[in-house]
Amino acid sequence: MTPSFLRDLAVLTIKSPAEASRVLLGLNVPREALWTGLALVAVLNGLLFALTNLLVPGPSPLPEVFLVPSLYTVLVAGGLLLSIYALYWTGRLMGGTGTLDEIMMAILWLQGLRVVLMVIVIVLIMTVPALSALLVFAASIYGLYILVHFVNQAHRLNSLPKSAGVLVASTAAILLGLTLLISLFGGPTSGLSANV
């Protein structure tokens, strides 16, 4: 894949997400390359997170333990894996026929674009902060639209509402799973007296 091909595919992703996802899924990238891509995306996220903290220090919504770049990288990798498997299984339960590799390819491509967006946002934070906030908001909304198309193509659902349902169901499954894990491993329980 040449830089010009990646650039053209990025533009196509913005202009026509469904067509871009069909091109992407037709590449048949080997599974080993996908796992390497996942690690690369996680590391790049960690580096950009550390750079952002250096350039614009301030309060973070994350617990302090995750402010260490290496732990943040592990958190990103774990979140990506959870998302990929949740989208795969919920899509299959809703009649989708996509493979795990296809879902992984779609998510990794979108995460790669997110890394590029983060670089642009960091530059804007240092130059035009108001524009950076607007870009993040617009990219978040439009990113969901793109993701719905990518899931639709990867699972061959032929229905954007059904694809949106897969996203909602997978998000609910992730939240439920995380809630169960937190409760199993002694997370905080609200409303219970310490003497009970």
PDB file of C-alpha atoms in Angstrom:
ATOM      1  CA  MET A   1       0.000   0.000   0.000  1.00  0.00           C
ATOM      2  CA  THR A   2       1.565   3.235  -1.181  1.00  0.00           C
ATOM      3  CA  PRO A   3       1.154   6.609   0.584  1.00  0.00           C
ATOM      4  CA  SER A   4      -0.936   7.877  -2.339  1.00  0.00           C
ATOM      5  CA  PHE A   5      -3.260   4.848  -2.063  1.00  0.00           C
ATOM      6  CA  LEU A   6      -3.677   5.442   1.685  1.00  0.00           C
ATOM      7  CA  ARG A   7      -4.340   9.140   1.092  1.00  0.00           C
ATOM      8  CA  ASP A   8      -6.933   8.377  -1.594  1.00  0.00           C
ATOM      9  CA  LEU A   9      -8.579   5.774   0.640  1.00  0.00           C
ATOM     10  CA  ALA A  10      -8.716   8.274   3.518  1.00  0.00           C
ATOM     11  CA  VAL A  11     -10.435  10.830   1.262  1.00  0.00           C
ATOM     12  CA  LEU A  12     -12.822   8.151  -0.010  1.00  0.00           C
ATOM     13  CA  THR A  13     -13.617   7.176   3.600  1.00  0.00           C
ATOM     14  CA  ILE A  14     -14.797  10.724   4.242  1.00  0.00           C
ATOM     15  CA  LYS A  15     -16.640  11.134   0.936  1.00  0.00           C
ATOM     16  CA  SER A  16     -18.144   7.658   0.543  1.00  0.00           C
ATOM     17  CA  PRO A  17     -17.683   5.411   3.614  1.00  0.00           C
ATOM     18  CA  ALA A  18     -19.515   2.436   2.109  1.00  0.00           C
ATOM     19  CA  GLU A  19     -17.341   2.414  -1.016  1.00  0.00           C
ATOM     20  CA  ALA A  20     -14.171   2.916   1.031  1.00  0.00           C
ATOM     21  CA  SER A  21     -15.037   0.011   3.309  1.00  0.00           C
ATOM     22  CA  ARG A  22     -15.605  -2.262   0.298  1.00  0.00           C
ATOM     23  CA  VAL A  23     -12.153  -1.318  -1.059  1.00  0.00           C
ATOM     24  CA  LEU A  24     -10.585  -1.868   2.359  1.00  0.00           C
ATOM     25  CA  LEU A  25     -12.237  -5.238   2.925  1.00  0.00           C
ATOM     26  CA  GLY A  26     -11.154  -6.361  -0.539  1.00  0.00           C
ATOM     27  CA  LEU A  27      -7.473  -6.033   0.433  1.00  0.00           C
ATOM     28  CA  ASN A  28      -7.491  -9.362   2.369  1.00  0.00           C
ATOM     29  CA  VAL A  29      -4.801  -8.268   4.818  1.00  0.00           C
ATOM     30  CA  PRO A  30      -3.251 -11.261   6.667  1.00  0.00           C
ATOM     31  CA  ARG A  31      -4.234 -11.737  10.318  1.00  0.00           C
ATOM     32  CA  GLU A  32      -0.614 -11.303  11.505  1.00  0.00           C
ATOM     33  CA  ALA A  33      -0.531  -7.856   9.883  1.00  0.00           C
ATOM     34  CA  LEU A  34      -3.820  -6.954  11.591  1.00  0.00           C
ATOM     35  CA  TRP A  35      -2.430  -7.840  15.029  1.00  0.00           C
ATOM     36  CA  THR A  36       0.699  -5.812  14.264  1.00  0.00           C
ATOM     37  CA  GLY A  37      -1.557  -2.941  13.183  1.00  0.00           C
ATOM     38  CA  LEU A  38      -3.481  -3.138  16.445  1.00  0.00           C
ATOM     39  CA  ALA A  39      -0.265  -2.901  18.442  1.00  0.00           C
ATOM     40  CA  LEU A  40       0.964   0.002  16.291  1.00  0.00           C
ATOM     41  CA  VAL A  41      -2.282   1.960  16.667  1.00  0.00           C
ATOM     42  CA  ALA A  42      -2.233   1.434  20.451  1.00  0.00           C
ATOM     43  CA  VAL A  43       1.394   2.605  20.721  1.00  0.00           C
ATOM     44  CA  LEU A  44       0.744   5.681  18.542  1.00  0.00           C
ATOM     45  CA  ASN A  45      -2.276   6.548  20.702  1.00  0.00           C
ATOM     46  CA  GLY A  46      -0.097   6.251  23.810  1.00  0.00           C
ATOM     47  CA  LEU A  47       2.612   8.489  22.340  1.00  0.00           C
ATOM     48  CA  LEU A  48       0.121  11.133  21.225  1.00  0.00           C
ATOM     49  CA  PHE A  49      -1.583  10.996  24.627  1.00  0.00           C
ATOM     50  CA  ALA A  50       1.777  11.607  26.328  1.00  0.00           C
ATOM     51  CA  LEU A  51       2.574  14.445  23.898  1.00  0.00           C
ATOM     52  CA  THR A  52      -0.797  16.076  24.551  1.00  0.00           C
ATOM     53  CA  ASN A  53      -0.210  15.893  28.320  1.00  0.00           C
ATOM     54  CA  LEU A  54       3.180  17.567  27.860  1.00  0.00           C
ATOM     55  CA  LEU A  55       1.894  20.327  25.608  1.00  0.00           C
ATOM     56  CA  VAL A  56      -1.415  20.944  27.354  1.00  0.00           C
ATOM     57  CA  PRO A  57      -1.208  19.773  30.971  1.00  0.00           C
ATOM     58  CA  GLY A  58      -4.460  19.742  32.893  1.00  0.00           C
ATOM     59  CA  PRO A  59      -7.034  17.572  34.645  1.00  0.00           C
ATOM     60  CA  SER A  60      -7.879  14.265  32.990  1.00  0.00           C
ATOM     61  CA  PRO A  61     -11.128  12.270  33.152  1.00  0.00           C
ATOM     62  CA  LEU A  62      -9.044   9.103  33.526  1.00  0.00           C
ATOM     63  CA  PRO A  63      -7.864   7.740  36.885  1.00  0.00           C
ATOM     64  CA  GLU A  64      -4.301   8.811  37.631  1.00  0.00           C
ATOM     65  CA  VAL A  65      -2.886   5.317  37.105  1.00  0.00           C
ATOM     66  CA  PHE A  66      -3.848   5.500  33.408  1.00  0.00           C
ATOM     67  CA  LEU A  67      -1.953   8.753  32.884  1.00  0.00           C
ATOM     68  CA  VAL A  68       1.242   6.701  32.510  1.00  0.00           C
ATOM     69  CA  PRO A  69       1.685   6.380  28.709  1.00  0.00           C
ATOM     70  CA  SER A  70       2.503   2.648  28.801  1.00  0.00           C
ATOM     71  CA  LEU A  71      -0.615   1.856  30.850  1.00  0.00           C
ATOM     72  CA  TYR A  72      -2.690   4.103  28.601  1.00  0.00           C
ATOM     73  CA  THR A  73      -1.372   2.141  25.603  1.00  0.00           C
ATOM     74  CA  VAL A  74      -2.474  -1.126  27.227  1.00  0.00           C
ATOM     75  CA  LEU A  75      -5.878   0.449  27.968  1.00  0.00           C
ATOM     76  CA  VAL A  76      -6.261   1.476  24.301  1.00  0.00           C
ATOM     77  CA  ALA A  77      -5.261  -1.994  23.065  1.00  0.00           C
ATOM     78  CA  GLY A  78      -7.709  -3.641  25.469  1.00  0.00           C
ATOM     79  CA  GLY A  79     -10.482  -1.244  24.450  1.00  0.00           C
ATOM     80  CA  LEU A  80      -9.861  -1.970  20.777  1.00  0.00           C
ATOM     81  CA  LEU A  81      -9.983  -5.721  21.366  1.00  0.00           C
ATOM     82  CA  LEU A  82     -13.210  -5.405  23.352  1.00  0.00           C
ATOM     83  CA  SER A  83     -14.750  -3.286  20.595  1.00  0.00           C
ATOM     84  CA  ILE A  84     -13.679  -5.627  17.802  1.00  0.00           C
ATOM     85  CA  TYR A  85     -14.986  -8.765  19.511  1.00  0.00           C
ATOM     86  CA  ALA A  86     -18.210  -7.053  20.639  1.00  0.00           C
ATOM     87  CA  LEU A  87     -18.920  -5.794  17.101  1.00  0.00           C
ATOM     88  CA  TYR A  88     -18.106  -9.226  15.690  1.00  0.00           C
ATOM     89  CA  TRP A  89     -20.352 -11.222  18.043  1.00  0.00           C
ATOM     90  CA  THR A  90     -23.287  -8.805  18.170  1.00  0.00           C
ATOM     91  CA  GLY A  91     -23.163  -8.491  14.385  1.00  0.00           C
ATOM     92  CA  ARG A  92     -23.232 -12.270  14.007  1.00  0.00           C
ATOM     93  CA  LEU A  93     -26.159 -12.516  16.447  1.00  0.00           C
ATOM     94  CA  MET A  94     -28.062  -9.973  14.348  1.00  0.00           C
ATOM     95  CA  GLY A  95     -27.559 -11.897  11.111  1.00  0.00           C
ATOM     96  CA  GLY A  96     -24.221 -10.482   9.999  1.00  0.00           C
ATOM     97  CA  THR A  97     -21.722 -12.663   8.155  1.00  0.00           C
ATOM     98  CA  GLY A  98     -18.514 -10.673   8.630  1.00  0.00           C
ATOM     99  CA  THR A  99     -15.365 -12.401   9.822  1.00  0.00           C
ATOM    100  CA  LEU A 100     -13.304 -11.318  12.800  1.00  0.00           C
ATOM    101  CA  ASP A 101     -10.525 -10.241  10.420  1.00  0.00           C
ATOM    102  CA  GLU A 102     -12.926  -8.032   8.452  1.00  0.00           C
ATOM    103  CA  ILE A 103     -14.214  -6.323  11.593  1.00  0.00           C
ATOM    104  CA  MET A 104     -10.644  -5.873  12.822  1.00  0.00           C
ATOM    105  CA  MET A 105      -9.575  -4.386   9.489  1.00  0.00           C
ATOM    106  CA  ALA A 106     -12.447  -1.887   9.536  1.00  0.00           C
ATOM    107  CA  ILE A 107     -11.797  -0.791  13.125  1.00  0.00           C
ATOM    108  CA  LEU A 108      -8.026  -0.531  12.668  1.00  0.00           C
ATOM    109  CA  TRP A 109      -8.393   1.624   9.548  1.00  0.00           C
ATOM    110  CA  LEU A 110     -10.730   3.987  11.398  1.00  0.00           C
ATOM    111  CA  GLN A 111      -8.352   4.063  14.366  1.00  0.00           C
ATOM    112  CA  GLY A 112      -5.493   4.879  12.014  1.00  0.00           C
ATOM    113  CA  LEU A 113      -7.501   7.828  10.693  1.00  0.00           C
ATOM    114  CA  ARG A 114      -8.186   8.828  14.304  1.00  0.00           C
ATOM    115  CA  VAL A 115      -4.434   8.955  14.952  1.00  0.00           C
ATOM    116  CA  VAL A 116      -4.016  11.326  11.987  1.00  0.00           C
ATOM    117  CA  LEU A 117      -6.898  13.414  13.335  1.00  0.00           C
ATOM    118  CA  MET A 118      -5.240  13.548  16.771  1.00  0.00           C
ATOM    119  CA  VAL A 119      -2.066  14.965  15.198  1.00  0.00           C
ATOM    120  CA  ILE A 120      -4.117  17.674  13.477  1.00  0.00           C
ATOM    121  CA  VAL A 121      -5.957  18.420  16.733  1.00  0.00           C
ATOM    122  CA  ILE A 122      -2.676  18.748  18.656  1.00  0.00           C
ATOM    123  CA  VAL A 123      -1.423  21.278  16.082  1.00  0.00           C
ATOM    124  CA  LEU A 124      -4.716  23.201  16.325  1.00  0.00           C
ATOM    125  CA  ILE A 125      -4.637  23.165  20.143  1.00  0.00           C
ATOM    126  CA  MET A 126      -1.328  24.999  19.957  1.00  0.00           C
ATOM    127  CA  THR A 127      -2.509  27.455  17.281  1.00  0.00           C
ATOM    128  CA  VAL A 128      -6.327  27.791  17.188  1.00  0.00           C
ATOM    129  CA  PRO A 129      -7.784  26.063  20.293  1.00  0.00           C
ATOM    130  CA  ALA A 130     -11.431  26.917  19.493  1.00  0.00           C
ATOM    131  CA  LEU A 131     -11.117  25.300  16.070  1.00  0.00           C
ATOM    132  CA  SER A 132      -9.633  22.143  17.621  1.00  0.00           C
ATOM    133  CA  ALA A 133     -12.701  21.687  19.847  1.00  0.00           C
ATOM    134  CA  LEU A 134     -15.009  22.174  16.862  1.00  0.00           C
ATOM    135  CA  LEU A 135     -13.026  19.653  14.801  1.00  0.00           C
ATOM    136  CA  VAL A 136     -13.162  17.040  17.584  1.00  0.00           C
ATOM    137  CA  PHE A 137     -16.943  17.484  17.925  1.00  0.00           C
ATOM    138  CA  ALA A 138     -17.580  17.280  14.159  1.00  0.00           C
ATOM    139  CA  ALA A 139     -15.235  14.288  13.752  1.00  0.00           C
ATOM    140  CA  SER A 140     -16.971  12.431  16.604  1.00  0.00           C
ATOM    141  CA  ILE A 141     -20.401  12.839  15.020  1.00  0.00           C
ATOM    142  CA  TYR A 142     -19.264  12.079  11.478  1.00  0.00           C
ATOM    143  CA  GLY A 143     -17.089   9.224  12.753  1.00  0.00           C
ATOM    144  CA  LEU A 144     -20.206   7.432  14.004  1.00  0.00           C
ATOM    145  CA  TYR A 145     -21.777   7.807  10.559  1.00  0.00           C
ATOM    146  CA  ILE A 146     -18.658   6.300   8.962  1.00  0.00           C
ATOM    147  CA  LEU A 147     -18.537   3.480  11.529  1.00  0.00           C
ATOM    148  CA  VAL A 148     -22.164   2.539  10.829  1.00  0.00           C
ATOM    149  CA  HIS A 149     -21.307   2.197   7.123  1.00  0.00           C
ATOM    150  CA  PHE A 150     -18.168   0.155   7.841  1.00  0.00           C
ATOM    151  CA  VAL A 151     -20.022  -2.255  10.143  1.00  0.00           C
ATOM    152  CA  ASN A 152     -22.812  -2.530   7.570  1.00  0.00           C
ATOM    153  CA  GLN A 153     -20.336  -3.487   4.836  1.00  0.00           C
ATOM    154  CA  ALA A 154     -18.191  -5.774   7.001  1.00  0.00           C
ATOM    155  CA  HIS A 155     -21.210  -7.752   8.258  1.00  0.00           C
ATOM    156  CA  ARG A 156     -23.095  -7.503   4.913  1.00  0.00           C
ATOM    157  CA  LEU A 157     -26.232  -6.430   6.762  1.00  0.00           C
ATOM    158  CA  ASN A 158     -27.567  -4.297   3.872  1.00  0.00           C
ATOM    159  CA  SER A 159     -29.286  -2.073   6.434  1.00  0.00           C
ATOM    160  CA  LEU A 160     -27.895   1.038   8.106  1.00  0.00           C
ATOM    161  CA  PRO A 161     -30.498   0.922  10.922  1.00  0.00           C
ATOM    162  CA  LYS A 162     -29.528  -2.705  11.626  1.00  0.00           C
ATOM    163  CA  SER A 163     -25.870  -1.702  11.586  1.00  0.00           C
ATOM    164  CA  ALA A 164     -26.628   1.101  14.062  1.00  0.00           C
ATOM    165  CA  GLY A 165     -28.376  -1.532  16.196  1.00  0.00           C
ATOM    166  CA  VAL A 166     -25.188  -3.608  16.168  1.00  0.00           C
ATOM    167  CA  LEU A 167     -23.261  -0.565  17.443  1.00  0.00           C
ATOM    168  CA  VAL A 168     -25.774   0.075  20.230  1.00  0.00           C
ATOM    169  CA  ALA A 169     -25.898  -3.600  21.224  1.00  0.00           C
ATOM    170  CA  SER A 170     -22.106  -3.976  21.215  1.00  0.00           C
ATOM    171  CA  THR A 171     -21.717  -0.823  23.333  1.00  0.00           C
ATOM    172  CA  ALA A 172     -24.303  -2.144  25.798  1.00  0.00           C
ATOM    173  CA  ALA A 173     -22.513  -5.519  25.902  1.00  0.00           C
ATOM    174  CA  ILE A 174     -19.168  -3.834  26.631  1.00  0.00           C
ATOM    175  CA  LEU A 175     -20.667  -1.672  29.395  1.00  0.00           C
ATOM    176  CA  LEU A 176     -22.422  -4.672  30.943  1.00  0.00           C
ATOM    177  CA  GLY A 177     -19.229  -6.732  30.809  1.00  0.00           C
ATOM    178  CA  LEU A 178     -17.165  -3.965  32.388  1.00  0.00           C
ATOM    179  CA  THR A 179     -19.783  -3.459  35.120  1.00  0.00           C
ATOM    180  CA  LEU A 180     -19.724  -7.174  35.929  1.00  0.00           C
ATOM    181  CA  LEU A 181     -15.926  -7.205  36.040  1.00  0.00           C
ATOM    182  CA  ILE A 182     -15.820  -4.200  38.341  1.00  0.00           C
ATOM    183  CA  SER A 183     -18.376  -5.762  40.694  1.00  0.00           C
ATOM    184  CA  LEU A 184     -16.555  -9.134  40.682  1.00  0.00           C
ATOM    185  CA  PHE A 185     -13.207  -7.563  41.518  1.00  0.00           C
ATOM    186  CA  GLY A 186     -14.446  -5.428  44.365  1.00  0.00           C
ATOM    187  CA  GLY A 187     -15.299  -2.169  42.653  1.00  0.00           C
ATOM    188  CA  PRO A 188     -17.126   0.567  44.532  1.00  0.00           C
ATOM    189  CA  THR A 189     -20.708  -0.198  45.493  1.00  0.00           C
ATOM    190  CA  SER A 190     -22.845   2.850  45.905  1.00  0.00           C
ATOM    191  CA  GLY A 191     -25.501   3.090  48.580  1.00  0.00           C
ATOM    192  CA  LEU A 192     -24.094   0.333  50.803  1.00  0.00           C
ATOM    193  CA  SER A 193     -23.058   1.060  54.332  1.00  0.00           C
ATOM    194  CA  ALA A 194     -19.488   0.258  55.329  1.00  0.00           C
ATOM    195  CA  ASN A 195     -20.878  -1.611  58.362  1.00  0.00           C
ATOM    196  CA  VAL A 196     -23.051  -4.019  56.377  1.00  0.00           C
TER     197      VAL A 196
END
